[in-house]
Amino acid sequence: MSERILEIENLTVSFDGFKALNNLNFSMEKGELRTIIGPNGAGKTTFLDIITGKVKPTIGQVRFKGRNLRSLAEHQIARLGIGRKFQTPRVYLNLTPRENLELSCTRNKGVFANLLGHASVTEKHKVEELIQTIGLEAKSEIKAGLLSHGEKQWLEIGMLVAQSPDLLLVDEPVAGLTDEETELTGELLISLAETHSVIVIEHDMEFVRQIARKVTVLHEGSVLCEGSIDEVQNDRRVIEVYLGQQEDSHEEA
Ligand code: ADP
Ligand code: MG
């Protein structure tokens, strides 16, 4: 039987009366790779904020692995197994990718292991595997500050995975990347989805097409529709609210 990793029921988030999320319902099975799209201001970032506990629901609830997150603080929710990748990479620029990954692997286990510089054999093995997964074999010993923007993104994704989250939240991972980096990021997310549940917030339609299994469209704080990329791209409501706006933003650019 399939198992729900995330369930959101009748969720409303008000900021001084303005509903950034409005009676939103959402659920996702364990092991899914889900893409969330929607025009600017649709509530995408707020949606991630309520999953991580940064913002608390005004009404409604969020359940992760069956557990209501209402009374938990952000760090407690992270410890339950939710990892978030922000838009700008947060890596230690003066450390190498290998050192960054070693720190993330040992972070769960208290400061002593870190201070003594003792990475266990299992951790070393895990770091090796991660370096391969994120494609940084040739650059594992140079300072992370010298990596390209895309490589830093992959390193940060690797650092999240090092903490073994059950659910990975990724906000606009290809903004500012080259076409080749974008494609490699898609491959990376698809391969991570073999062993994790993943939510990707994305604007870039071509990228969504590359990775998407099931797509959820947000609009004015609610789910407008869900389905395959073809289904949502052909949905008249989506064309009106989302694609219309995308054309506008192309014109501006
Ligand atoms: P998206 O990520 O889809 O562009 P957001 O979740 O950032 O949308 O924002 C949804 C709406 O909520 C926007 O209209 C935004 O201005 C508003 N909003 C977000 N955070 C706050 C806040 N802390 N206070 C007031 N309004 C907010
Ligand atoms: Mg946003």
GROMACS .gro file of C-alpha atoms and ligand atoms in nm:
model
  281
    1MET     CA    1   0.000   0.000   0.000
    2SER     CA    2   0.127   0.346  -0.076
    3GLU     CA    3   0.208   0.573   0.213
    4ARG     CA    4   0.161   0.947   0.238
    5ILE     CA    5   0.468   1.138   0.337
    6LEU     CA    6   0.296   1.477   0.340
    7GLU     CA    7  -0.064   1.581   0.391
    8ILE     CA    8  -0.188   1.938   0.406
    9GLU     CA    9  -0.550   1.999   0.498
   10ASN     CA   10  -0.758   2.315   0.461
   11LEU     CA   11  -0.455   2.530   0.513
   12THR     CA   12  -0.480   2.907   0.531
   13VAL     CA   13  -0.192   3.143   0.608
   14SER     CA   14  -0.290   3.506   0.667
   15PHE     CA   15  -0.046   3.794   0.682
   16ASP     CA   16  -0.241   4.084   0.834
   17GLY     CA   17  -0.557   3.955   0.675
   18PHE     CA   18  -0.401   3.883   0.334
   19LYS     CA   19  -0.427   3.511   0.256
   20ALA     CA   20  -0.094   3.400   0.108
   21LEU     CA   21  -0.233   3.044   0.123
   22ASN     CA   22  -0.607   3.000   0.106
   23ASN     CA   23  -0.779   2.675   0.204
   24LEU     CA   24  -0.508   2.471   0.037
   25ASN     CA   25  -0.522   2.093   0.021
   26PHE     CA   26  -0.227   1.885  -0.090
   27SER     CA   27  -0.093   1.537  -0.043
   28MET     CA   28   0.203   1.345  -0.169
   29GLU     CA   29   0.308   0.978  -0.158
   30LYS     CA   30   0.639   0.857  -0.023
   31GLY     CA   31   0.896   0.842  -0.304
   32GLU     CA   32   0.726   1.096  -0.531
   33LEU     CA   33   0.906   1.366  -0.727
   34ARG     CA   34   0.653   1.651  -0.732
   35THR     CA   35   0.690   1.979  -0.914
   36ILE     CA   36   0.502   2.289  -0.800
   37ILE     CA   37   0.454   2.575  -1.040
   38GLY     CA   38   0.257   2.896  -1.032
   39PRO     CA   39   0.284   3.266  -1.113
   40ASN     CA   40   0.469   3.510  -0.890
   41GLY     CA   41   0.283   3.565  -0.566
   42ALA     CA   42   0.094   3.234  -0.598
   43GLY     CA   43   0.220   3.125  -0.256
   44LYS     CA   44   0.497   2.882  -0.356
   45THR     CA   45   0.759   3.004  -0.111
   46THR     CA   46   0.502   3.032   0.168
   47PHE     CA   47   0.404   2.673   0.089
   48LEU     CA   48   0.762   2.562   0.162
   49ASP     CA   49   0.773   2.789   0.470
   50ILE     CA   50   0.478   2.613   0.629
   51ILE     CA   51   0.626   2.267   0.559
   52THR     CA   52   0.954   2.361   0.730
   53GLY     CA   53   0.779   2.539   1.018
   54LYS     CA   54   0.920   2.881   0.934
   55VAL     CA   55   0.561   3.002   0.905
   56LYS     CA   56   0.276   2.849   1.106
   57PRO     CA   57  -0.072   2.788   0.964
   58THR     CA   58  -0.344   3.035   1.061
   59ILE     CA   59  -0.598   2.759   0.998
   60GLY     CA   60  -0.552   2.395   0.900
   61GLN     CA   61  -0.272   2.148   0.941
   62VAL     CA   62   0.040   1.994   0.794
   63ARG     CA   63   0.120   1.628   0.859
   64PHE     CA   64   0.458   1.475   0.781
   65LYS     CA   65   0.480   1.096   0.801
   66GLY     CA   66   0.146   1.109   0.981
   67ARG     CA   67   0.264   1.356   1.245
   68ASN     CA   68   0.103   1.697   1.293
   69LEU     CA   69   0.379   1.961   1.275
   70ARG     CA   70   0.184   2.239   1.446
   71SER     CA   71   0.361   2.235   1.782
   72LEU     CA   72   0.712   2.173   1.646
   73ALA     CA   73   0.990   2.430   1.597
   74GLU     CA   74   1.182   2.458   1.271
   75HIS     CA   75   1.485   2.263   1.392
   76GLN     CA   76   1.265   1.985   1.528
   77ILE     CA   77   1.091   1.954   1.192
   78ALA     CA   78   1.429   1.942   1.016
   79ARG     CA   79   1.532   1.664   1.251
   80LEU     CA   80   1.220   1.465   1.164
   81GLY     CA   81   1.362   1.445   0.812
   82ILE     CA   82   1.279   1.755   0.606
   83GLY     CA   83   1.568   1.927   0.425
   84ARG     CA   84   1.534   2.253   0.233
   85LYS     CA   85   1.750   2.391  -0.043
   86PHE     CA   86   1.720   2.769  -0.072
   87GLN     CA   87   1.760   2.958  -0.399
   88THR     CA   88   2.105   3.095  -0.317
   89PRO     CA   89   2.364   2.831  -0.231
   90ARG     CA   90   2.481   2.827   0.131
   91VAL     CA   91   2.813   2.648   0.116
   92TYR     CA   92   3.141   2.726   0.294
   93LEU     CA   93   3.336   2.895   0.014
   94ASN     CA   94   3.677   2.858   0.179
   95LEU     CA   95   3.636   2.482   0.223
   96THR     CA   96   3.654   2.220  -0.051
   97PRO     CA   97   3.343   2.033  -0.169
   98ARG     CA   98   3.473   1.726   0.016
   99GLU     CA   99   3.511   1.922   0.341
  100ASN     CA  100   3.167   2.078   0.301
  101LEU     CA  101   3.014   1.734   0.256
  102GLU     CA  102   3.208   1.587   0.551
  103LEU     CA  103   3.074   1.864   0.774
  104SER     CA  104   2.716   1.793   0.666
  105CYS     CA  105   2.758   1.420   0.725
  106THR     CA  106   2.887   1.466   1.078
  107ARG     CA  107   2.663   1.758   1.169
  108ASN     CA  108   2.396   1.530   1.310
  109LYS     CA  109   2.641   1.371   1.549
  110GLY     CA  110   2.748   1.661   1.768
  111VAL     CA  111   3.049   1.886   1.760
  112PHE     CA  112   3.310   1.647   1.897
  113ALA     CA  113   3.342   1.429   1.591
  114ASN     CA  114   3.377   1.748   1.386
  115LEU     CA  115   3.634   1.911   1.610
  116LEU     CA  116   3.850   1.603   1.617
  117GLY     CA  117   3.823   1.580   1.240
  118HIS     CA  118   3.719   1.218   1.263
  119ALA     CA  119   3.503   1.111   0.977
  120SER     CA  120   3.423   0.744   1.019
  121VAL     CA  121   3.483   0.494   0.737
  122THR     CA  122   3.110   0.487   0.665
  123GLU     CA  123   3.102   0.866   0.644
  124LYS     CA  124   3.404   0.876   0.413
  125HIS     CA  125   3.231   0.624   0.192
  126LYS     CA  126   2.911   0.830   0.196
  127VAL     CA  127   3.102   1.148   0.104
  128GLU     CA  128   3.271   0.964  -0.185
  129GLU     CA  129   2.934   0.849  -0.314
  130LEU     CA  130   2.786   1.196  -0.284
  131ILE     CA  131   3.077   1.355  -0.473
  132GLN     CA  132   3.001   1.115  -0.759
  133THR     CA  133   2.626   1.173  -0.740
  134ILE     CA  134   2.670   1.550  -0.772
  135GLY     CA  135   2.933   1.510  -1.044
  136LEU     CA  136   3.217   1.697  -0.868
  137GLU     CA  137   3.484   1.421  -0.876
  138ALA     CA  138   3.731   1.644  -1.061
  139LYS     CA  139   3.673   1.941  -0.830
  140SER     CA  140   3.642   1.779  -0.489
  141GLU     CA  141   3.970   1.928  -0.361
  142ILE     CA  142   3.945   2.289  -0.478
  143LYS     CA  143   3.788   2.568  -0.271
  144ALA     CA  144   3.412   2.580  -0.318
  145GLY     CA  145   3.444   2.953  -0.390
  146LEU     CA  146   3.597   2.859  -0.726
  147LEU     CA  147   3.300   2.649  -0.836
  148SER     CA  148   3.050   2.775  -1.094
  149HIS     CA  149   2.703   2.877  -0.975
  150GLY     CA  150   2.562   2.543  -1.094
  151GLU     CA  151   2.835   2.343  -0.922
  152LYS     CA  152   2.767   2.528  -0.597
  153GLN     CA  153   2.398   2.440  -0.631
  154TRP     CA  154   2.486   2.072  -0.674
  155LEU     CA  155   2.719   2.086  -0.377
  156GLU     CA  156   2.445   2.229  -0.162
  157ILE     CA  157   2.202   1.964  -0.281
  158GLY     CA  158   2.469   1.707  -0.188
  159MET     CA  159   2.505   1.866   0.157
  160LEU     CA  160   2.131   1.833   0.214
  161VAL     CA  161   2.130   1.471   0.103
  162ALA     CA  162   2.425   1.407   0.339
  163GLN     CA  163   2.186   1.469   0.625
  164SER     CA  164   1.962   1.187   0.496
  165PRO     CA  165   1.628   1.371   0.485
  166ASP     CA  166   1.316   1.176   0.387
  167LEU     CA  167   1.172   1.479   0.211
  168LEU     CA  168   1.381   1.725   0.008
  169LEU     CA  169   1.241   2.070  -0.071
  170VAL     CA  170   1.411   2.251  -0.356
  171ASP     CA  171   1.324   2.613  -0.445
  172GLU     CA  172   1.394   2.716  -0.808
  173PRO     CA  173   1.714   2.513  -0.850
  174VAL     CA  174   1.793   2.622  -1.206
  175ALA     CA  175   1.752   2.998  -1.180
  176GLY     CA  176   2.066   3.152  -1.330
  177LEU     CA  177   2.213   2.825  -1.458
  178THR     CA  178   2.337   2.753  -1.810
  179ASP     CA  179   2.134   2.513  -2.029
  180GLU     CA  180   2.384   2.235  -1.971
  181GLU     CA  181   2.387   2.291  -1.594
  182THR     CA  182   2.006   2.296  -1.598
  183GLU     CA  183   1.994   1.959  -1.769
  184LEU     CA  184   2.247   1.810  -1.527
  185THR     CA  185   2.047   1.947  -1.232
  186GLY     CA  186   1.741   1.769  -1.370
  187GLU     CA  187   1.932   1.442  -1.392
  188LEU     CA  188   2.057   1.490  -1.036
  189LEU     CA  189   1.706   1.548  -0.899
  190ILE     CA  190   1.569   1.249  -1.089
  191SER     CA  191   1.842   1.027  -0.946
  192LEU     CA  192   1.782   1.158  -0.592
  193ALA     CA  193   1.413   1.086  -0.634
  194GLU     CA  194   1.498   0.715  -0.656
  195THR     CA  195   1.571   0.720  -0.283
  196HIS     CA  196   1.393   1.032  -0.151
  197SER     CA  197   1.064   1.214  -0.175
  198VAL     CA  198   1.129   1.545  -0.349
  199ILE     CA  199   0.932   1.869  -0.398
  200VAL     CA  200   1.072   2.108  -0.659
  201ILE     CA  201   0.935   2.460  -0.693
  202GLU     CA  202   1.004   2.579  -1.044
  203HIS     CA  203   0.933   2.851  -1.295
  204ASP     CA  204   1.124   2.724  -1.598
  205MET     CA  205   0.870   2.524  -1.801
  206GLU     CA  206   1.125   2.340  -2.010
  207PHE     CA  207   1.295   2.221  -1.695
  208VAL     CA  208   0.962   2.113  -1.548
  209ARG     CA  209   0.907   1.908  -1.861
  210GLN     CA  210   1.245   1.738  -1.813
  211ILE     CA  211   1.187   1.630  -1.454
  212ALA     CA  212   0.815   1.632  -1.399
  213ARG     CA  213   0.609   1.333  -1.306
  214LYS     CA  214   0.314   1.499  -1.138
  215VAL     CA  215   0.273   1.875  -1.138
  216THR     CA  216   0.072   2.088  -0.894
  217VAL     CA  217  -0.024   2.438  -1.005
  218LEU     CA  218  -0.071   2.700  -0.732
  219HIS     CA  219  -0.268   3.016  -0.790
  220GLU     CA  220  -0.374   3.276  -0.533
  221GLY     CA  221  -0.280   3.048  -0.248
  222SER     CA  222  -0.479   2.742  -0.358
  223VAL     CA  223  -0.423   2.440  -0.580
  224LEU     CA  224  -0.556   2.533  -0.924
  225CYS     CA  225  -0.500   2.192  -1.080
  226GLU     CA  226  -0.279   1.883  -1.074
  227GLY     CA  227  -0.170   1.633  -1.335
  228SER     CA  228   0.099   1.545  -1.585
  229ILE     CA  229   0.290   1.832  -1.746
  230ASP     CA  230   0.083   1.787  -2.064
  231GLU     CA  231  -0.242   1.795  -1.870
  232VAL     CA  232  -0.158   2.113  -1.682
  233GLN     CA  233  -0.005   2.287  -1.983
  234ASN     CA  234  -0.326   2.228  -2.176
  235ASP     CA  235  -0.555   2.332  -1.893
  236ARG     CA  236  -0.727   2.654  -1.990
  237ARG     CA  237  -0.714   2.796  -1.637
  238VAL     CA  238  -0.340   2.735  -1.625
  239ILE     CA  239  -0.283   2.893  -1.963
  240GLU     CA  240  -0.471   3.198  -1.843
  241VAL     CA  241  -0.302   3.251  -1.509
  242TYR     CA  242   0.042   3.103  -1.552
  243LEU     CA  243   0.156   3.089  -1.912
  244GLY     CA  244   0.009   3.431  -1.981
  245GLN     CA  245   0.219   3.573  -1.704
  246GLN     CA  246   0.529   3.389  -1.824
  247GLU     CA  247   0.497   3.554  -2.162
  248ASP     CA  248   0.478   3.890  -1.986
  249SER     CA  249   0.797   3.820  -1.795
  250HIS     CA  250   0.975   3.717  -2.118
  251GLU     CA  251   0.881   4.048  -2.268
  252GLU     CA  252   1.019   4.230  -1.967
  253ALA     CA  253   1.347   4.038  -1.980
  254ADP     P1  254   0.563   3.295  -0.466
  254ADP     O1  255   0.679   3.227  -0.402
  254ADP     O2  256   0.468   3.201  -0.535
  254ADP     O3  257   0.603   3.406  -0.558
  254ADP     P2  258   0.505   3.388  -0.196
  254ADP     O4  259   0.472   3.267  -0.118
  254ADP     O5  260   0.640   3.445  -0.179
  254ADP     O6  261   0.473   3.363  -0.352
  254ADP     O7  262   0.402   3.502  -0.162
  254ADP     C1  263   0.261   3.486  -0.174
  254ADP     C2  264   0.193   3.616  -0.137
  254ADP     O8  265   0.205   3.640   0.003
  254ADP     C3  266   0.253   3.737  -0.206
  254ADP     O9  267   0.149   3.825  -0.240
  254ADP     C4  268   0.342   3.798  -0.100
  254ADP    O10  269   0.352   3.937  -0.116
  254ADP     C5  270   0.267   3.762   0.030
  254ADP     N1  271   0.358   3.743   0.143
  254ADP     C6  272   0.454   3.647   0.153
  254ADP     N2  273   0.519   3.654   0.270
  254ADP     C7  274   0.463   3.759   0.338
  254ADP     C8  275   0.483   3.820   0.467
  254ADP     N3  276   0.577   3.772   0.551
  254ADP     N4  277   0.406   3.926   0.500
  254ADP     C9  278   0.311   3.973   0.416
  254ADP     N5  279   0.286   3.920   0.295
  254ADP    C10  280   0.359   3.815   0.256
  255MG      MG  281   0.888   3.243  -0.426
   0.00000   0.00000   0.00000
